[in-house]
Short mmCIF file of C-alpha atoms and ligand atoms in Angstrom, two decimals:
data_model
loop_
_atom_site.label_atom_id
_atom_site.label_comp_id
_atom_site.label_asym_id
_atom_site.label_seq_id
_atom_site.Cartn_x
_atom_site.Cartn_y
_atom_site.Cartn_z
CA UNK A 16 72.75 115.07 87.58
CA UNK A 17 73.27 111.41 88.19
CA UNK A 18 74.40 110.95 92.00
CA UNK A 19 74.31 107.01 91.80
CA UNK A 20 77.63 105.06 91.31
CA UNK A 21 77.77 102.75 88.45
CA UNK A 22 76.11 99.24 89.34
CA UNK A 23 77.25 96.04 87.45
CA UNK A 24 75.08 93.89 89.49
CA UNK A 25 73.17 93.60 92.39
CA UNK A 26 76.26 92.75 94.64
CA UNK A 27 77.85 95.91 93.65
CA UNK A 28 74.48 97.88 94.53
CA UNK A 29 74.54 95.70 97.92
CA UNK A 30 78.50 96.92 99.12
CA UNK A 31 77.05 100.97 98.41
CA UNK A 32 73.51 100.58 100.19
CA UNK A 33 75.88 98.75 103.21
CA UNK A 34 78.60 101.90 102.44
CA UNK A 35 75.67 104.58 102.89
CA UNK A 36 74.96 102.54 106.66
CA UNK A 37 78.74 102.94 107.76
CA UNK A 38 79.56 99.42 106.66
CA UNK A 39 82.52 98.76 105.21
CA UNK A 40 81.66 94.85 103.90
CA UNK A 41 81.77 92.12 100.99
CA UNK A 42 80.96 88.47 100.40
CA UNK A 43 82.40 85.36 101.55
CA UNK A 44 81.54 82.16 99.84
CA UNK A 45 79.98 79.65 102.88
CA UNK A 46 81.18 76.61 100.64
CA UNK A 47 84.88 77.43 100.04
CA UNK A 48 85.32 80.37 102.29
CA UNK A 49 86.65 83.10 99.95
CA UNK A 50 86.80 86.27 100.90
CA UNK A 51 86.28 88.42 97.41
CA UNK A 52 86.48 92.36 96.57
CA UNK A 53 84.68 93.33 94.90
CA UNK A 54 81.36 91.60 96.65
CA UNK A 55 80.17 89.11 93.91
CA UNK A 56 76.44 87.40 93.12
CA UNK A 57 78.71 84.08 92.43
CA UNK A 58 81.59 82.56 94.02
CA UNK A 59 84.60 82.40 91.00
CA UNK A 60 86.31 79.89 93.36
CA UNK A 61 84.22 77.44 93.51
CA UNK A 62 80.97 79.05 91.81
CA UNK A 63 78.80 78.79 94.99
CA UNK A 64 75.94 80.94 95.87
CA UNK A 65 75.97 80.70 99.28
CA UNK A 66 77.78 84.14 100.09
CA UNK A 67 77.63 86.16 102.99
CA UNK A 68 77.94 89.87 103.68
CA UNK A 69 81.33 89.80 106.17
CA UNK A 70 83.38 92.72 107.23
CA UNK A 71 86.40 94.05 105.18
CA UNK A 72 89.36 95.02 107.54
CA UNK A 73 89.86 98.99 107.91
CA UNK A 74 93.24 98.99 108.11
CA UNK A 75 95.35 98.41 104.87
CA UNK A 76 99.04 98.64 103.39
CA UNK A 77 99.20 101.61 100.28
CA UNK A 78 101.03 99.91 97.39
CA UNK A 79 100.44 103.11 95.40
CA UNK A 80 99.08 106.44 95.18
CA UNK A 81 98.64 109.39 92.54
CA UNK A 82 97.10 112.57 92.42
CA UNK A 83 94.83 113.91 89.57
CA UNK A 84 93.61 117.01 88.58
CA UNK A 85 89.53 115.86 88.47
CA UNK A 86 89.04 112.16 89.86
CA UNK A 87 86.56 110.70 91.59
CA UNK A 88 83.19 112.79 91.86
CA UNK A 89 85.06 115.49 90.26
CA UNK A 90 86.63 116.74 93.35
CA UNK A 91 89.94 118.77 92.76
CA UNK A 92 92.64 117.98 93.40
CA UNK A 93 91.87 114.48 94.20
CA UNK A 94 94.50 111.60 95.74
CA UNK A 95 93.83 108.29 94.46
CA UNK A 96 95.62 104.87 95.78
CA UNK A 97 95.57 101.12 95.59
CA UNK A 98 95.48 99.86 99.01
CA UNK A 99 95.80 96.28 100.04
CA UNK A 100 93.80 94.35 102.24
CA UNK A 101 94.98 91.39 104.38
CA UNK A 102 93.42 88.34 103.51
CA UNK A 103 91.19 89.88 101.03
CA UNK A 104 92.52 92.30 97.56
CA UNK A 105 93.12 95.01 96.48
CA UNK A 106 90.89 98.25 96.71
CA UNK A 107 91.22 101.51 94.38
CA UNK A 108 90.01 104.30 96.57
CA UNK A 109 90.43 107.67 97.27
CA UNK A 110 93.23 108.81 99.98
CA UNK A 111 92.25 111.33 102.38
CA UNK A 112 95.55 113.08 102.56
CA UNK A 113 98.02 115.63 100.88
CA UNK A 114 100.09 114.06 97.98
CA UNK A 115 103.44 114.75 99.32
CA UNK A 116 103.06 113.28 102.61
CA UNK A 117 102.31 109.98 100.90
CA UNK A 118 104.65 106.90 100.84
CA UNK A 119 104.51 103.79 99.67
CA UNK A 120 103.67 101.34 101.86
CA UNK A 121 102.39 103.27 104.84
CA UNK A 122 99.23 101.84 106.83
CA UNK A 123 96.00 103.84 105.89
CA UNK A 124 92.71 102.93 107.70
CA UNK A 125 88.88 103.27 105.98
CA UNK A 126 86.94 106.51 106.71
CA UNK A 127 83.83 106.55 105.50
CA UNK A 128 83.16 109.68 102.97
CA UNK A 129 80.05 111.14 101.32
CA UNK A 130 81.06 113.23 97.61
CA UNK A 131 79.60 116.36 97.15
CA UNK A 132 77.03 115.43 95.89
CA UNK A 133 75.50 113.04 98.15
CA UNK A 134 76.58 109.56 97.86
CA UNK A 135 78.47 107.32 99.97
CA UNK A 136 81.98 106.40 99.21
CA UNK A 137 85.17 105.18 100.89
CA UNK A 138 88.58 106.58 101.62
CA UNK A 139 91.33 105.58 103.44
CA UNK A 140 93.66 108.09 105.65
CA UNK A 141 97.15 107.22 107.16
CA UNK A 142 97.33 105.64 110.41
CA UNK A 143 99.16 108.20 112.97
ZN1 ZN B 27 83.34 79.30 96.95
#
């Protein structure tokens, strides 16, 4: 089996290999100073190259959430939810908590979380 996440580029392959070492990070254009997510190779602001790796915050506002029967890494049941970021996006991730104790617009903070099978991914869990 295939443990490796699919890469579109080598910025995407960067933000897992930084994932796997407890970083939670993307790229920030030195030109302009966008912040993007997902990490790019090129700035789409300004189309600099200049980036830098810079931390993401780990605390976030859920804008929404759903459950599914096989998700990510084919874990089930699995909670999945859109989770904004301050200053930065939007992230799809996986929620580290029980469907019904979900609501929309709590604060959830990033906990790092390794699939089954091996390979570094991200969550987010409500903040107490
Ligand atoms: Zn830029």
């Amino acid at each position: 089996m295939d443990t490796k996440p699919y890469i579109q580029d080598s910025a995407a392959g960067e933000f897992f290999s930084r994932l796997a070492e407890g970083k939670f990070q993307t790229t920030r254009c030195r030109a302009c100073g966008e912040t993007h997510y997902p990490p790019r190779v090129l700035c789409p602001r300004c189309l600099g190259e200049d980036l830098e790796w810079v931390d993401l915050p780990r605390e976030g506002t859920l804008l929404a959430f759903t459950w599914q029967e096989a998700a990510i890494r084919c874990i089930k049941p699995d909670v999945l939810g859109l989770v904004e970021l301050e200053g930065v996006g939007n992230i799809f991730t996986r929620i580290d908590a029980p469907y019904e104790s979900l609501r929309i617009g709590q604060r959830v903070s990033f906990s790092p979380w390794t699939s089954p099978d091996g390979l570094a991914l991200h969550q987010f869990r409500p903040v107490d």
